[in-house]
Amino acid sequence: MLNRNAEALFWIGRYMERAENHARLIDVHYHMQMDQDALIDQLAGGEPEEHYSKWHRIVDALGSRDAYERGYGAYTEQDVLHYTTLDRDNDNSLVSCVSHARANVRTLREKLPSELWDTSNAFYLWLREKQPDEMMRESPHLFYGRIKEWTAQFQGLSQSVMPRENEWHFIECGRYLERGENTLRIIRSAMLTASHEGWSNADAYPYLQAVLKSVSGYQAFRRYYADGLSVHAILEFVLLSSVFPRSLQFALYMLDDHMRSIELQDRALRVEHDRILRQVGKMRADLACVERDDLAIDSEGAIVIHLLQSFQQLGAIFAKTFFRMGEASA
């Protein structure tokens, strides 16, 4: 397989997963507004620019705070929703992710099932016609729910029609690498909020619940932790569960499995491929060594920061190994 094809396949997986993550995160945080009204009133005694609002959290979790502040300045509801969802000048917006995924599918139309092009193209054409005012007039919950349906349709088709060959495994590698990094960004966002607003663990209930809902894990969590919510229990579930599909542990397991399934003829590539597997193995070992004291939502969440950096390094190693250039742009 040519390097440019591997790159396109990898980013198809990443961009579709990123679009779904954006929809999940924005939807959950947007609909926390009613639950947070009382808390916001309590915090309103400080200067407005010091208040770490839910809009800050959304932008922080998407990893694009500096870019947002350069383009928009103040954090307002409409500006944040436009920037993260429909702003075509934002390369990390939801519409940009779908556009990038569609472009990569188009370059490989001769090598991929036609259903993947039909779905990604229809998804993009539907989304690009949406306007901020229209999104606000309609139910944002229904809008982001439709986004999740589109991404689920694409992923379901790829699962059901693609042969289990290198093309499939590259898409899945991108998907699970993106999923793991996104899960860590959501947790990191909660840590930043705790740091800014000075919570104790007992005060963090709605925010911890939002972490679970952002990964669609609330019901599954309550099955395994019937005694109730706690900082340690939630982080243990989201980071270490071996059965929940959006946990970090599960993402690393699947990434390792798909990497091992990639067949390479070139000896030099096999050497670099083994290097990636060792890096994934180190990350899984780091998770296995997590102590209970590491599972805290605060500004000193060293294990989460370390794992997030490891995922970013893994993406760079993957790009250097398989792609035309040393680094692929996100």
PDB file of C-alpha atoms in Angstrom, residues 122-264:
ATOM      1  CA  ALA A 122     -24.324  13.019   2.050  1.00  0.00           C
ATOM      2  CA  PHE A 123     -23.187  13.825   5.606  1.00  0.00           C
ATOM      3  CA  TYR A 124     -21.040  16.732   4.433  1.00  0.00           C
ATOM      4  CA  LEU A 125     -23.683  18.135   2.065  1.00  0.00           C
ATOM      5  CA  TRP A 126     -26.268  18.069   4.864  1.00  0.00           C
ATOM      6  CA  LEU A 127     -23.954  19.731   7.373  1.00  0.00           C
ATOM      7  CA  ARG A 128     -22.561  22.465   5.160  1.00  0.00           C
ATOM      8  CA  GLU A 129     -26.063  23.875   4.565  1.00  0.00           C
ATOM      9  CA  LYS A 130     -26.665  24.425   8.281  1.00  0.00           C
ATOM     10  CA  GLN A 131     -26.531  27.980   9.615  1.00  0.00           C
ATOM     11  CA  PRO A 132     -25.920  29.107  13.236  1.00  0.00           C
ATOM     12  CA  ASP A 133     -29.354  30.734  13.532  1.00  0.00           C
ATOM     13  CA  GLU A 134     -31.032  27.609  12.222  1.00  0.00           C
ATOM     14  CA  MET A 135     -29.132  25.440  14.675  1.00  0.00           C
ATOM     15  CA  MET A 136     -30.175  27.684  17.578  1.00  0.00           C
ATOM     16  CA  ARG A 137     -33.837  27.822  16.510  1.00  0.00           C
ATOM     17  CA  GLU A 138     -34.045  24.073  16.314  1.00  0.00           C
ATOM     18  CA  SER A 139     -33.211  21.849  19.256  1.00  0.00           C
ATOM     19  CA  PRO A 140     -29.397  21.687  19.602  1.00  0.00           C
ATOM     20  CA  HIS A 141     -29.890  18.284  21.195  1.00  0.00           C
ATOM     21  CA  LEU A 142     -31.619  16.993  18.059  1.00  0.00           C
ATOM     22  CA  PHE A 143     -28.972  18.600  15.846  1.00  0.00           C
ATOM     23  CA  TYR A 144     -26.031  16.973  17.623  1.00  0.00           C
ATOM     24  CA  GLY A 145     -27.981  13.736  17.887  1.00  0.00           C
ATOM     25  CA  ARG A 146     -28.241  13.738  14.093  1.00  0.00           C
ATOM     26  CA  ILE A 147     -24.459  14.235  13.873  1.00  0.00           C
ATOM     27  CA  LYS A 148     -23.964  11.158  16.028  1.00  0.00           C
ATOM     28  CA  GLU A 149     -26.348   9.205  13.810  1.00  0.00           C
ATOM     29  CA  TRP A 150     -24.357  10.151  10.693  1.00  0.00           C
ATOM     30  CA  THR A 151     -21.042   9.081  12.234  1.00  0.00           C
ATOM     31  CA  ALA A 152     -22.581   5.864  13.564  1.00  0.00           C
ATOM     32  CA  GLN A 153     -23.916   5.126  10.085  1.00  0.00           C
ATOM     33  CA  PHE A 154     -20.458   5.593   8.563  1.00  0.00           C
ATOM     34  CA  GLN A 155     -18.765   3.452  11.202  1.00  0.00           C
ATOM     35  CA  GLY A 156     -21.449   0.775  10.953  1.00  0.00           C
ATOM     36  CA  LEU A 157     -21.019   0.568   7.187  1.00  0.00           C
ATOM     37  CA  SER A 158     -17.251   0.320   7.456  1.00  0.00           C
ATOM     38  CA  GLN A 159     -17.667  -2.464  10.025  1.00  0.00           C
ATOM     39  CA  SER A 160     -20.103  -4.410   7.864  1.00  0.00           C
ATOM     40  CA  VAL A 161     -18.733  -4.061   4.316  1.00  0.00           C
ATOM     41  CA  MET A 162     -14.941  -3.632   4.457  1.00  0.00           C
ATOM     42  CA  PRO A 163     -12.660  -6.665   4.026  1.00  0.00           C
ATOM     43  CA  ARG A 164     -10.407  -7.224   7.041  1.00  0.00           C
ATOM     44  CA  GLU A 165      -7.267  -6.139   5.198  1.00  0.00           C
ATOM     45  CA  ASN A 166      -4.719  -3.361   5.724  1.00  0.00           C
ATOM     46  CA  GLU A 167      -7.147  -0.659   4.581  1.00  0.00           C
ATOM     47  CA  TRP A 168      -9.590  -1.604   7.313  1.00  0.00           C
ATOM     48  CA  HIS A 169      -6.919  -1.781   9.988  1.00  0.00           C
ATOM     49  CA  PHE A 170      -5.501   1.654   9.135  1.00  0.00           C
ATOM     50  CA  ILE A 171      -8.951   3.238   9.479  1.00  0.00           C
ATOM     51  CA  GLU A 172      -9.455   1.513  12.820  1.00  0.00           C
ATOM     52  CA  CYS A 173      -6.005   2.557  14.058  1.00  0.00           C
ATOM     53  CA  GLY A 174      -6.917   6.172  13.372  1.00  0.00           C
ATOM     54  CA  ARG A 175     -10.271   5.735  15.030  1.00  0.00           C
ATOM     55  CA  TYR A 176      -8.954   4.281  18.292  1.00  0.00           C
ATOM     56  CA  LEU A 177      -5.970   6.602  18.519  1.00  0.00           C
ATOM     57  CA  GLU A 178      -8.374   9.536  18.213  1.00  0.00           C
ATOM     58  CA  ARG A 179     -10.803   8.005  20.696  1.00  0.00           C
ATOM     59  CA  GLY A 180      -8.156   7.540  23.370  1.00  0.00           C
ATOM     60  CA  GLU A 181      -6.828  11.071  22.957  1.00  0.00           C
ATOM     61  CA  ASN A 182     -10.339  12.539  23.045  1.00  0.00           C
ATOM     62  CA  THR A 183     -11.214  10.674  26.239  1.00  0.00           C
ATOM     63  CA  LEU A 184      -8.141  12.139  27.897  1.00  0.00           C
ATOM     64  CA  ARG A 185      -9.014  15.642  26.673  1.00  0.00           C
ATOM     65  CA  ILE A 186     -12.462  15.377  28.255  1.00  0.00           C
ATOM     66  CA  ILE A 187     -10.939  14.366  31.587  1.00  0.00           C
ATOM     67  CA  ARG A 188      -8.298  17.088  31.304  1.00  0.00           C
ATOM     68  CA  SER A 189     -11.047  19.648  30.733  1.00  0.00           C
ATOM     69  CA  ALA A 190     -12.731  18.582  33.976  1.00  0.00           C
ATOM     70  CA  MET A 191      -9.392  18.918  35.769  1.00  0.00           C
ATOM     71  CA  LEU A 192      -8.952  22.457  34.484  1.00  0.00           C
ATOM     72  CA  THR A 193     -12.446  23.356  35.638  1.00  0.00           C
ATOM     73  CA  ALA A 194     -11.733  21.979  39.105  1.00  0.00           C
ATOM     74  CA  SER A 195      -8.513  23.974  39.239  1.00  0.00           C
ATOM     75  CA  HIS A 196     -10.214  27.235  38.192  1.00  0.00           C
ATOM     76  CA  GLU A 197     -13.276  26.899  40.414  1.00  0.00           C
ATOM     77  CA  GLY A 198     -11.647  25.367  43.483  1.00  0.00           C
ATOM     78  CA  TRP A 199     -14.009  22.469  44.007  1.00  0.00           C
ATOM     79  CA  SER A 200     -13.749  19.708  46.483  1.00  0.00           C
ATOM     80  CA  ASN A 201     -14.522  16.292  45.079  1.00  0.00           C
ATOM     81  CA  ALA A 202     -17.970  16.413  46.709  1.00  0.00           C
ATOM     82  CA  ASP A 203     -18.936  19.503  44.691  1.00  0.00           C
ATOM     83  CA  ALA A 204     -18.113  18.028  41.301  1.00  0.00           C
ATOM     84  CA  TYR A 205     -21.197  15.835  40.730  1.00  0.00           C
ATOM     85  CA  PRO A 206     -22.638  17.530  37.589  1.00  0.00           C
ATOM     86  CA  TYR A 207     -19.212  17.782  35.978  1.00  0.00           C
ATOM     87  CA  LEU A 208     -18.304  14.172  36.687  1.00  0.00           C
ATOM     88  CA  GLN A 209     -21.674  13.126  35.333  1.00  0.00           C
ATOM     89  CA  ALA A 210     -20.890  15.157  32.201  1.00  0.00           C
ATOM     90  CA  VAL A 211     -17.619  13.236  31.739  1.00  0.00           C
ATOM     91  CA  LEU A 212     -19.580   9.981  31.738  1.00  0.00           C
ATOM     92  CA  LYS A 213     -22.297  11.294  29.437  1.00  0.00           C
ATOM     93  CA  SER A 214     -19.720  12.694  27.013  1.00  0.00           C
ATOM     94  CA  VAL A 215     -18.512   9.145  26.410  1.00  0.00           C
ATOM     95  CA  SER A 216     -22.032   7.627  26.671  1.00  0.00           C
ATOM     96  CA  GLY A 217     -20.907   5.772  29.760  1.00  0.00           C
ATOM     97  CA  TYR A 218     -23.356   6.818  32.473  1.00  0.00           C
ATOM     98  CA  GLN A 219     -25.646   3.781  32.349  1.00  0.00           C
ATOM     99  CA  ALA A 220     -22.770   1.337  31.948  1.00  0.00           C
ATOM    100  CA  PHE A 221     -20.986   2.974  34.889  1.00  0.00           C
ATOM    101  CA  ARG A 222     -23.998   2.568  37.177  1.00  0.00           C
ATOM    102  CA  ARG A 223     -24.094  -1.147  36.355  1.00  0.00           C
ATOM    103  CA  TYR A 224     -20.559  -1.633  37.648  1.00  0.00           C
ATOM    104  CA  TYR A 225     -20.540   0.990  40.414  1.00  0.00           C
ATOM    105  CA  ALA A 226     -23.953   0.715  42.047  1.00  0.00           C
ATOM    106  CA  ASP A 227     -22.820   2.584  45.173  1.00  0.00           C
ATOM    107  CA  GLY A 228     -22.836   5.929  43.353  1.00  0.00           C
ATOM    108  CA  LEU A 229     -20.597   8.529  41.804  1.00  0.00           C
ATOM    109  CA  SER A 230     -17.133   9.348  43.066  1.00  0.00           C
ATOM    110  CA  VAL A 231     -14.043  10.878  41.504  1.00  0.00           C
ATOM    111  CA  HIS A 232     -12.025   7.697  41.809  1.00  0.00           C
ATOM    112  CA  ALA A 233     -14.782   5.398  40.558  1.00  0.00           C
ATOM    113  CA  ILE A 234     -15.527   7.497  37.472  1.00  0.00           C
ATOM    114  CA  LEU A 235     -11.885   7.857  36.476  1.00  0.00           C
ATOM    115  CA  GLU A 236     -11.247   4.179  37.134  1.00  0.00           C
ATOM    116  CA  PHE A 237     -14.135   3.317  34.806  1.00  0.00           C
ATOM    117  CA  VAL A 238     -13.265   5.781  32.018  1.00  0.00           C
ATOM    118  CA  LEU A 239      -9.540   5.037  32.107  1.00  0.00           C
ATOM    119  CA  LEU A 240      -9.250   1.393  33.119  1.00  0.00           C
ATOM    120  CA  SER A 241     -12.404  -0.509  32.142  1.00  0.00           C
ATOM    121  CA  SER A 242     -11.625  -3.444  29.864  1.00  0.00           C
ATOM    122  CA  VAL A 243     -15.246  -3.854  28.728  1.00  0.00           C
ATOM    123  CA  PHE A 244     -16.445  -0.290  28.059  1.00  0.00           C
ATOM    124  CA  PRO A 245     -15.747   0.585  24.365  1.00  0.00           C
ATOM    125  CA  ARG A 246     -14.866   4.223  25.047  1.00  0.00           C
ATOM    126  CA  SER A 247     -12.465   3.669  27.917  1.00  0.00           C
ATOM    127  CA  LEU A 248      -8.783   4.391  27.470  1.00  0.00           C
ATOM    128  CA  GLN A 249      -7.858   0.791  28.250  1.00  0.00           C
ATOM    129  CA  PHE A 250     -10.218  -0.501  25.569  1.00  0.00           C
ATOM    130  CA  ALA A 251      -8.940   1.998  22.978  1.00  0.00           C
ATOM    131  CA  LEU A 252      -5.335   0.923  23.569  1.00  0.00           C
ATOM    132  CA  TYR A 253      -6.281  -2.752  23.385  1.00  0.00           C
ATOM    133  CA  MET A 254      -8.020  -2.252  20.038  1.00  0.00           C
ATOM    134  CA  LEU A 255      -5.197  -0.082  18.712  1.00  0.00           C
ATOM    135  CA  ASP A 256      -2.702  -2.805  19.602  1.00  0.00           C
ATOM    136  CA  ASP A 257      -4.899  -5.464  17.982  1.00  0.00           C
ATOM    137  CA  HIS A 258      -5.284  -3.567  14.695  1.00  0.00           C
ATOM    138  CA  MET A 259      -1.587  -2.660  14.570  1.00  0.00           C
ATOM    139  CA  ARG A 260      -0.660  -6.335  14.918  1.00  0.00           C
ATOM    140  CA  SER A 261      -3.035  -7.193  12.069  1.00  0.00           C
ATOM    141  CA  ILE A 262      -1.331  -4.875   9.551  1.00  0.00           C
ATOM    142  CA  GLU A 263       0.748  -6.941   7.113  1.00  0.00           C
ATOM    143  CA  LEU A 264       3.943  -5.333   5.804  1.00  0.00           C
TER     144      LEU A 264
END
